[in-house]
C-alpha positions as a Markdown table, in Angstrom:
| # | Residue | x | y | z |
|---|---|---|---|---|
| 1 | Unk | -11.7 | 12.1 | 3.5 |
| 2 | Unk | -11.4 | 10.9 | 7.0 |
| 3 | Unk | -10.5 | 12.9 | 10.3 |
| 4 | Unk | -8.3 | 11.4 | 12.9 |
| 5 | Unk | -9.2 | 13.3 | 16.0 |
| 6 | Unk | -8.3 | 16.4 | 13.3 |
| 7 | Unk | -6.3 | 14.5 | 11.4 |
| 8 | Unk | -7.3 | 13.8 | 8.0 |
| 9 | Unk | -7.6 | 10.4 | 6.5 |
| 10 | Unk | -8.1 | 9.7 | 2.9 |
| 11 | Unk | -10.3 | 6.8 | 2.4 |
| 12 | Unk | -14.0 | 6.9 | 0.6 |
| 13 | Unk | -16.7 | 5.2 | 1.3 |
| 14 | Unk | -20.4 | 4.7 | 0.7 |
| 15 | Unk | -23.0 | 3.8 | 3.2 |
| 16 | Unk | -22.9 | 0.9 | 6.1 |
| 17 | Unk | -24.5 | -2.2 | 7.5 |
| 18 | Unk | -23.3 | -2.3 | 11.0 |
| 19 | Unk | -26.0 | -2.3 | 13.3 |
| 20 | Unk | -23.9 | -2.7 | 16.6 |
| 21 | Unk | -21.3 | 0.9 | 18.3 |
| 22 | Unk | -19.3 | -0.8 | 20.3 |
| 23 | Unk | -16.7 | -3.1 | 19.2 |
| 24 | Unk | -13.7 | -4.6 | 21.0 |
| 25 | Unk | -11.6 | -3.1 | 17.6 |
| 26 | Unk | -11.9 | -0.7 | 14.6 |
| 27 | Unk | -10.2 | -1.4 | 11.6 |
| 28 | Unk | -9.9 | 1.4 | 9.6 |
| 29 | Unk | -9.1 | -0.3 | 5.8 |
| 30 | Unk | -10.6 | -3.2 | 4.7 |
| 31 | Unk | -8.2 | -4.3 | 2.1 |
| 32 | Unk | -5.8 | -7.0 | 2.4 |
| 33 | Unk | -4.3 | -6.3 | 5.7 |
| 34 | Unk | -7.0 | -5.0 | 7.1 |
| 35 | Unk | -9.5 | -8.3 | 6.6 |
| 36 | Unk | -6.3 | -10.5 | 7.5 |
| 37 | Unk | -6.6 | -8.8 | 10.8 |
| 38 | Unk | -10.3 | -9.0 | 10.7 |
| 39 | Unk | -10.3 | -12.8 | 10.2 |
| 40 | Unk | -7.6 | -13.0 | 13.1 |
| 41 | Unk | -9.6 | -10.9 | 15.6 |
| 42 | Unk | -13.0 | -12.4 | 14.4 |
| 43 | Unk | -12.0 | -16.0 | 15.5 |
| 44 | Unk | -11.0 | -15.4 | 18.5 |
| 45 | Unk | -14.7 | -13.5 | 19.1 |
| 46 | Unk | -13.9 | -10.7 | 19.0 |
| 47 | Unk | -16.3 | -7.7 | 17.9 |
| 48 | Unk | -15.0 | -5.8 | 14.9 |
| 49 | Unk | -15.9 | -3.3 | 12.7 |
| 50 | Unk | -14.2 | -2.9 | 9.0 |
| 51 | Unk | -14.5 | 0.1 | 7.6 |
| 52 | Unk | -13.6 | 0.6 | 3.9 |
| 53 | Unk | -14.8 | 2.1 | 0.8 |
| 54 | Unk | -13.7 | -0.8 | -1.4 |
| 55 | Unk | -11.2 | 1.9 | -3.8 |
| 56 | Unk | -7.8 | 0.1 | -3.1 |
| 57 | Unk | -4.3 | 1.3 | -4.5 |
| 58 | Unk | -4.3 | -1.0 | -6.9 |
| 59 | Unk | -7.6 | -1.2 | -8.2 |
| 60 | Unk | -5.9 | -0.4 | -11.9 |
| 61 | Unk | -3.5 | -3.8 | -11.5 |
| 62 | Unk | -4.4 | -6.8 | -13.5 |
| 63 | Unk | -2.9 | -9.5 | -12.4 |
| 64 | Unk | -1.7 | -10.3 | -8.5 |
| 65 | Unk | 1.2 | -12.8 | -7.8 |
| 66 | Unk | 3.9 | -14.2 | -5.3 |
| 67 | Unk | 0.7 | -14.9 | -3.0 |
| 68 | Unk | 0.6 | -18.5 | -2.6 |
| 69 | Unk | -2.6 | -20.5 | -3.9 |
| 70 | Unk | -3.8 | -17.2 | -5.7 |
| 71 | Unk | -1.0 | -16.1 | -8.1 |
| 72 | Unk | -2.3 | -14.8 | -11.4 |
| 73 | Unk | -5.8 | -13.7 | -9.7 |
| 74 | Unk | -7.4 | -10.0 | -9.9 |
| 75 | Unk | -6.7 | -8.1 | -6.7 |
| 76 | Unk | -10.5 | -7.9 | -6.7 |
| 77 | Unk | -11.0 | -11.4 | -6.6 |
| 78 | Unk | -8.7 | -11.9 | -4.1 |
| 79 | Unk | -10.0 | -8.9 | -1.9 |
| 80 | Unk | -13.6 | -9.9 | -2.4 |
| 81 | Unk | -13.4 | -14.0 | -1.7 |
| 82 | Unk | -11.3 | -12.3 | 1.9 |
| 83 | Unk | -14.1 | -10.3 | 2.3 |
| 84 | Unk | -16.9 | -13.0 | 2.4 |
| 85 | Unk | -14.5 | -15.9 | 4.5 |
| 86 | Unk | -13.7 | -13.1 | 7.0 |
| 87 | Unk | -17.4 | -12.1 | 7.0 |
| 88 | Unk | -18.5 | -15.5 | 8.1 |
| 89 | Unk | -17.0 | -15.2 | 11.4 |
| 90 | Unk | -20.2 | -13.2 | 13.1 |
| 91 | Unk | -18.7 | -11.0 | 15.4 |
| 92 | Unk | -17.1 | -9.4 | 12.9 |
| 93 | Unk | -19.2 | -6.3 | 10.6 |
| 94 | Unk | -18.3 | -4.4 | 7.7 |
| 95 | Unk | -19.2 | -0.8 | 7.4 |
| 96 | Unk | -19.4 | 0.7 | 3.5 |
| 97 | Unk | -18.9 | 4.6 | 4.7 |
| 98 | Unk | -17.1 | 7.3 | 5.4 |
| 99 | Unk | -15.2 | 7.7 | 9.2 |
| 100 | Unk | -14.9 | 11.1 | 10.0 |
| 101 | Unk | -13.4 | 11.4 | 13.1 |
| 102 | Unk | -11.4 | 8.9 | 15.7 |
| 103 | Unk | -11.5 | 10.8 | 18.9 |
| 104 | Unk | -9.3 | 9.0 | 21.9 |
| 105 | Unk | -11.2 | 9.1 | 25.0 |
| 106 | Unk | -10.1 | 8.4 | 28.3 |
| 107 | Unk | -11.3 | 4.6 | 28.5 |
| 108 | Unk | -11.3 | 4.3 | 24.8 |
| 109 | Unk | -11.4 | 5.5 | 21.4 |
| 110 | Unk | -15.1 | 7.1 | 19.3 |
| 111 | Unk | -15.0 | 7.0 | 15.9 |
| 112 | Unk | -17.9 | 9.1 | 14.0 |
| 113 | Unk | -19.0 | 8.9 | 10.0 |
| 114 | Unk | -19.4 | 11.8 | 8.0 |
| 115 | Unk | -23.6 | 10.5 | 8.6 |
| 116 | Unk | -23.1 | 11.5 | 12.1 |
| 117 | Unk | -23.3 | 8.0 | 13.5 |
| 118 | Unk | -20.8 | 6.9 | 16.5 |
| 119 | Unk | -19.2 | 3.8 | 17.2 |
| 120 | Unk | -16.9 | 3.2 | 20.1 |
| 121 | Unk | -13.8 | 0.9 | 20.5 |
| 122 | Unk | -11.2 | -0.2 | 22.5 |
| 123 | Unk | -8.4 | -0.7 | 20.0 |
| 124 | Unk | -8.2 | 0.7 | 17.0 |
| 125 | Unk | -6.2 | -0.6 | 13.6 |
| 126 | Unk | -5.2 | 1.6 | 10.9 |
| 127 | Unk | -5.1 | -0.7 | 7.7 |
| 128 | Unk | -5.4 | 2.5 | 5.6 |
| 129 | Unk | -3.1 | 2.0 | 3.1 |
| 130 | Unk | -0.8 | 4.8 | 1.7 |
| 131 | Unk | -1.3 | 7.7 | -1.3 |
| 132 | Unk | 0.8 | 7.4 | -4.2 |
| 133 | Unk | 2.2 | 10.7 | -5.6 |
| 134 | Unk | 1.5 | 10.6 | -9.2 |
| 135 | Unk | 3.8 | 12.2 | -11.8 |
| 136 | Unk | 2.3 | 14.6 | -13.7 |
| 137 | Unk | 3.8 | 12.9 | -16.9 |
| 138 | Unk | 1.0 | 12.1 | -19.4 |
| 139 | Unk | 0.6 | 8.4 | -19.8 |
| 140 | Unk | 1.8 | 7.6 | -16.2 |
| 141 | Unk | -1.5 | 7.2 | -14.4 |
| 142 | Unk | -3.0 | 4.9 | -17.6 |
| 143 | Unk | 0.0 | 2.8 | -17.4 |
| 144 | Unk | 0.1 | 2.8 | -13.6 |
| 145 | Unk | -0.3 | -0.9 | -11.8 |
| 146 | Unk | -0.2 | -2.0 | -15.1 |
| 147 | Unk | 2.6 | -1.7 | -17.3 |
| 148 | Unk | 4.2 | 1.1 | -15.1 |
| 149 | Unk | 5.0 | -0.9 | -12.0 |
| 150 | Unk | 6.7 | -0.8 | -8.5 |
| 151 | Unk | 7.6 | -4.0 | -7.4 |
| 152 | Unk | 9.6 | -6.6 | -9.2 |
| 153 | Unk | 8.6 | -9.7 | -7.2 |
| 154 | Unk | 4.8 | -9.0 | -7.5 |
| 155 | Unk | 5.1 | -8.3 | -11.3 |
| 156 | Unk | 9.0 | -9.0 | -12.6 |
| 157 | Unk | 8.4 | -12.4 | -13.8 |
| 158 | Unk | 5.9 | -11.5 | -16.4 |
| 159 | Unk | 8.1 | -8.7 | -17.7 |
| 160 | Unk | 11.5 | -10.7 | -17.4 |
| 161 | Unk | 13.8 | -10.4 | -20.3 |
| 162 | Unk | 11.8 | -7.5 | -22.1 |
| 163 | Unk | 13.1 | -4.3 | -22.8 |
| 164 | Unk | 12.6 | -2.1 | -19.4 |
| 165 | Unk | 13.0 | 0.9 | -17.9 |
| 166 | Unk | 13.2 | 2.2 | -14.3 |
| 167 | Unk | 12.9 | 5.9 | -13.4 |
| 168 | Unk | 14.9 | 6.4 | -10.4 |
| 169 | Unk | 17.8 | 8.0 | -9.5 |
| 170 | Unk | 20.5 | 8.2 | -6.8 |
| 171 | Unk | 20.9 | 5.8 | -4.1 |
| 172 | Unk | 17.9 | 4.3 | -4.5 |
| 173 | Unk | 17.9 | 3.9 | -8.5 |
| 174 | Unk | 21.2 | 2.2 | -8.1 |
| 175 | Unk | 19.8 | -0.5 | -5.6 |
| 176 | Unk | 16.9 | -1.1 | -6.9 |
| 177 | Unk | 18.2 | -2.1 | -10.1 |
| 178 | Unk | 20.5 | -4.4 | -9.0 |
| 179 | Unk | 17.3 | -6.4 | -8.5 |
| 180 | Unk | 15.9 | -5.8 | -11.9 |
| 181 | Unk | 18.8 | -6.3 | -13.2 |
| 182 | Unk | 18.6 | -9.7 | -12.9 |
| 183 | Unk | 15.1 | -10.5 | -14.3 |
| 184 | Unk | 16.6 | -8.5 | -17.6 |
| 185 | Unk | 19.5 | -6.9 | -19.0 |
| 186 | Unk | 17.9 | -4.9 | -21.8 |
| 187 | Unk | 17.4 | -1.7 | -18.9 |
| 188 | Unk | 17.8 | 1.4 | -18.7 |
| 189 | Unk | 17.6 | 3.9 | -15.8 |
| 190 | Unk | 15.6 | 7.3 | -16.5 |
| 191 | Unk | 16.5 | 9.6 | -13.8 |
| 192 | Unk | 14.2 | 12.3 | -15.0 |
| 193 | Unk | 16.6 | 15.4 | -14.3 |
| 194 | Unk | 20.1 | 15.5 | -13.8 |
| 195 | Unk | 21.7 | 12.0 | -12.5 |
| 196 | Unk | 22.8 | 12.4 | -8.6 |
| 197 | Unk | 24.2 | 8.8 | -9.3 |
| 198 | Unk | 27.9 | 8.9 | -7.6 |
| 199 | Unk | 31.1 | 8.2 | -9.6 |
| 200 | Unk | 31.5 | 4.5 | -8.4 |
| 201 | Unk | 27.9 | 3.9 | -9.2 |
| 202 | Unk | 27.6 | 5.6 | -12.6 |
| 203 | Unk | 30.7 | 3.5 | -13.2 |
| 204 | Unk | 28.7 | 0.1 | -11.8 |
| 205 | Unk | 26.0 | 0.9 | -14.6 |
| 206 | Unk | 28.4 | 1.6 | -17.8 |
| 207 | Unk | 29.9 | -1.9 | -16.5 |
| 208 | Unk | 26.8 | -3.8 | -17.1 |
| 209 | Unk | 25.2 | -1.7 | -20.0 |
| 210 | Unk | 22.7 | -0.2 | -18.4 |
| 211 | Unk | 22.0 | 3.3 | -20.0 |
| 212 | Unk | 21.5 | 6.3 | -18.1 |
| 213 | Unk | 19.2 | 8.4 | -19.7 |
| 214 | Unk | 18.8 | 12.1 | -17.6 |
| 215 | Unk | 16.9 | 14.2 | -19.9 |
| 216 | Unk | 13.0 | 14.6 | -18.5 |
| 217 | Unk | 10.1 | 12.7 | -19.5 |
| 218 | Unk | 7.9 | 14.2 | -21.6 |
| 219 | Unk | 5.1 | 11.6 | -21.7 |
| 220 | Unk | 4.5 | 7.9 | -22.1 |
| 221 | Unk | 2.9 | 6.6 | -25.0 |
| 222 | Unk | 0.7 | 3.2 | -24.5 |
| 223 | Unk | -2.1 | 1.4 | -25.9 |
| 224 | Unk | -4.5 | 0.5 | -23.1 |
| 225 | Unk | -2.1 | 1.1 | -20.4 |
| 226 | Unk | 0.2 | -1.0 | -22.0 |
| 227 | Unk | 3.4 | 1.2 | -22.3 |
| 228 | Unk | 5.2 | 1.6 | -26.1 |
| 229 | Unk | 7.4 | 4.0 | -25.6 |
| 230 | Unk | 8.5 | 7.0 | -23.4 |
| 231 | Unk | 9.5 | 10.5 | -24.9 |
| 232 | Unk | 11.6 | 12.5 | -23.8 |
| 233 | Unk | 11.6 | 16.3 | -23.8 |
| 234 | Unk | 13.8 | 17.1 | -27.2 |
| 235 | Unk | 12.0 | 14.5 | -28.7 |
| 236 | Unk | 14.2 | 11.4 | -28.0 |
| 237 | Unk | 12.2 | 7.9 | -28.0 |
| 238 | Unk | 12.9 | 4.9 | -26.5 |
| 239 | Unk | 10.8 | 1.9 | -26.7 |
| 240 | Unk | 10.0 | -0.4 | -23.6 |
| 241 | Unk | 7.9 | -3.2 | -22.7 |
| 242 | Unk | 7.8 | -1.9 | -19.3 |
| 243 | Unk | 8.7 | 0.8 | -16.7 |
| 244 | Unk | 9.5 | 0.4 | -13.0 |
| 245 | Unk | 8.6 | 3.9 | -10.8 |
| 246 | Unk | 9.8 | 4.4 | -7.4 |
| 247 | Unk | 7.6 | 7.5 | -7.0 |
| 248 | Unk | 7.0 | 9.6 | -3.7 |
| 249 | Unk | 4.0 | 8.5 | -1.3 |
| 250 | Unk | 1.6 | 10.2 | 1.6 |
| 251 | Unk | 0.0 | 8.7 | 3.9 |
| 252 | Unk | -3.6 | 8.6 | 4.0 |
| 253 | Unk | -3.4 | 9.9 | 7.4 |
| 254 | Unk | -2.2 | 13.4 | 8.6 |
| 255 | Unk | -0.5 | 12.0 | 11.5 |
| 256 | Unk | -0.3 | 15.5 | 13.6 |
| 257 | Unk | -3.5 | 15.6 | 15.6 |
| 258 | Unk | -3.3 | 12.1 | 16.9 |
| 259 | Unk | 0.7 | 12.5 | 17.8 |
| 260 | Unk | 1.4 | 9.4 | 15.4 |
| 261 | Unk | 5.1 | 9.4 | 14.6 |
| 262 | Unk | 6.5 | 8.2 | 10.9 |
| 263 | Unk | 9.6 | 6.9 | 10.1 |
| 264 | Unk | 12.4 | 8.9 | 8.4 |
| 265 | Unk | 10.7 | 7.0 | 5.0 |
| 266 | Unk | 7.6 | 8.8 | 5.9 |
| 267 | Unk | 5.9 | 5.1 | 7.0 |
| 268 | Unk | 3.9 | 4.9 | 10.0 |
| 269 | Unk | 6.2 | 4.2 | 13.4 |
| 270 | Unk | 5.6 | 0.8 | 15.1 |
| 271 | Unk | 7.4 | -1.7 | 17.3 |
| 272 | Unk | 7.6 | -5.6 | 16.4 |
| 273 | Unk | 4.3 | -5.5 | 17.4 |
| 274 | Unk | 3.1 | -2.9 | 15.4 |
| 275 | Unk | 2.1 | -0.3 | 18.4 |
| 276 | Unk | 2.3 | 2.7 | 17.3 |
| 277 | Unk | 3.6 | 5.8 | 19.4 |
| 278 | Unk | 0.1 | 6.2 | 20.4 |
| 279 | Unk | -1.2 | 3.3 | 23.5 |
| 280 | Unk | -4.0 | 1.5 | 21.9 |
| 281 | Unk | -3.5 | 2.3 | 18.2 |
| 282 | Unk | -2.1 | -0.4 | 16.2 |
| 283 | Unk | -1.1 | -0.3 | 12.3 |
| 284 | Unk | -0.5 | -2.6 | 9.5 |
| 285 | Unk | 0.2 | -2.8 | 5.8 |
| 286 | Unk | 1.3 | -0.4 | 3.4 |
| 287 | Unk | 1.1 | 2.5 | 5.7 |
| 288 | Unk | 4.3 | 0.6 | 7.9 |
| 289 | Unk | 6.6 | -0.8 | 5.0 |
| 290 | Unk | 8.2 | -0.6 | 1.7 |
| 291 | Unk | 7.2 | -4.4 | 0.9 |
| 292 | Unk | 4.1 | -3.3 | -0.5 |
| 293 | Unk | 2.7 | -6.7 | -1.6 |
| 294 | Unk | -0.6 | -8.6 | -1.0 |
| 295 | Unk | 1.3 | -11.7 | 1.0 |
| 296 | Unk | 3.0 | -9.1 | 3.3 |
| 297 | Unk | 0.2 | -7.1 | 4.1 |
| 298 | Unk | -1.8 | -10.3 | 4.7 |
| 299 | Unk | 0.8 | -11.5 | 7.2 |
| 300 | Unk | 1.2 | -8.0 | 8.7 |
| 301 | Unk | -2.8 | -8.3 | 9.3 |
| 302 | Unk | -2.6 | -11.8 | 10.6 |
| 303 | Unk | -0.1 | -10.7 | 13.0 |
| 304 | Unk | -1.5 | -7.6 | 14.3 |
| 305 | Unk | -4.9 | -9.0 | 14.6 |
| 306 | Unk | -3.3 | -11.6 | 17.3 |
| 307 | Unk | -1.4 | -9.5 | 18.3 |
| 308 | Unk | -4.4 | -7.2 | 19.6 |
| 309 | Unk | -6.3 | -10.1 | 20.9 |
| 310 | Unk | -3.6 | -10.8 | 23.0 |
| 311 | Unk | -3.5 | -7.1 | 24.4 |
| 312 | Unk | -7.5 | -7.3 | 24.8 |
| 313 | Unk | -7.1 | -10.7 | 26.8 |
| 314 | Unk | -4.3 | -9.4 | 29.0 |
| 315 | Unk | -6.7 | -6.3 | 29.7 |
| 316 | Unk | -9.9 | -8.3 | 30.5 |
| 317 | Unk | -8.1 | -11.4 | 32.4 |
């Protein structure tokens, strides 16, 4: 775990290669938004640190896609070609370890590893990615990133047409599948615990055929992560080719200590610019948005890396 001046911050990591301690910027996460704001900051000379433990979200996931020029790759493939482009730019350095603590000082920011080594910066980024709450439904975490999925434009296409499920419920089961609902209409909606669907909406799903199922899950049953079937408590089966989850999430951070703010969603505040409340501290990726999707977190990362070099050059000028 990592400490933000107090505050904790869940990332591992093993040891590091730096050799420099002070760096124009810190990125805390060296994932996909985190090296597109590398690669940013890194050609415009700028001295960066990376610091990541290489255990990504969604390490479990098989197949990436709606990422130009590298749908259908590995997240891993994709995460370790970034690594090695953004690692040719030689102001940047990647540290394998654990941060323990980002302290803000008065002319900038000192982050220390759990080794007791000290780097300072003058801005730091928090690519650190978010914590997903899982279930305790046996099956769940197997199937997770794999045949249990979140996001129908980085997997729907593979699953369109097949018998599917989403567990969800209320306002947000009814919007989200209005989206599914058009890659397939053999779905049905598992709201694990009484429905708080309203009458208009409930009405909206009996229109189009979508079943409502509100009895708990009792486990998933899968081969390999590759869902069959989920059971419900009374013994009621239904058999699916796939499962949409929009689950609850934690940030990686505990924002307190540092005075960052979330959002009413629970994502990190920041302006089109993505400042967070605190001066100096920028974030990007998962830990600002929904849209959790390798292209947007590698624009985020593109952005926010400029958008730091700008604030460094009108600093410095």
């Amino acid at each position: 775990m990592t400490e933000i001046n107090g505050a904790v911050l869940v990332l591992t990591f093993n040891q590091h290669t730096a050799m420099e301690n002070n760096f124009d910027v810190i990125i805390i996460g060296g994932s996909y938004a985190g090296l597109s704001a590398g690669m940013s900051l890194g050609r415009s000379l700028r001295k960066v640190l990376i610091i990541d433990g290489g255990k990504p979200c969604n390490w479990q996931t098989p197949h990436s896609h709606n990422f130009l020029t590298h749908d259908g790759k590995t997240p891993k493939e994709i995460s370790d070609l970034a690594k090695e482009q953004v690692l040719q730019y030689k102001t940047v350095e990647f540290y394998d370890g654990l941060a323990a603590r980002v302290l803000k000082q008065p002319e900038n920011f000192m982050v220390q590893t759990e080794s007791g080594e000290t780097f300072h910066t003058k801005k730091i980024i928090l690519a650190s990615g978010v914590k997903d709450i899982i279930p305790e439904i046996p099956g769940f975490a197997e199937c997770w990133g794999i045949s249990v999925i979140h996001c129908p434009y980085c997997h729907g296409y593979e699953v369109h047409g097949k018998t599917t499920g989403i567990m969800s419920n209320g306002d947000m089961g009814f919007e989200f599948s209005k989206i599914v609902y058009n890659l397939t209409k053999e779905l049905t909606l598992f709201t694990n615990g009484s429905s708080t669907l309203n009458e208009e909406q409930t009405e909206r799903f009996g229109r189009n055929k979508i079943g409502i199922k509100e009895t708990e899950i009792e486990r998933i049953d899968h081969e390999n992560g590759q869902i069959r079937k989920v059971v419900l408590k009374g013994g009621e089966e239904i058999s699916l080719d796939a499962l949409y989850a929009k689950i609850p999430f934690e940030q990686n951070i505990n924002t307190g200590d540092l005075g960052l703010e979330l959002t009413e969603h629970g994502y990190l505040k920041i302006d089109h610019f993505h400042k967070t409340s605190v001066d100096g501290v920028f974030a990007c990726g998962d830990n600002t948005t929904m849209m959790r999707a390798v292209a947007s977190a590698v624009a985020q990362g593109n952005l926010t890396g400029a958008i730091v070099n700008k604030e460094l050059a009108d600093e410095s000028f």
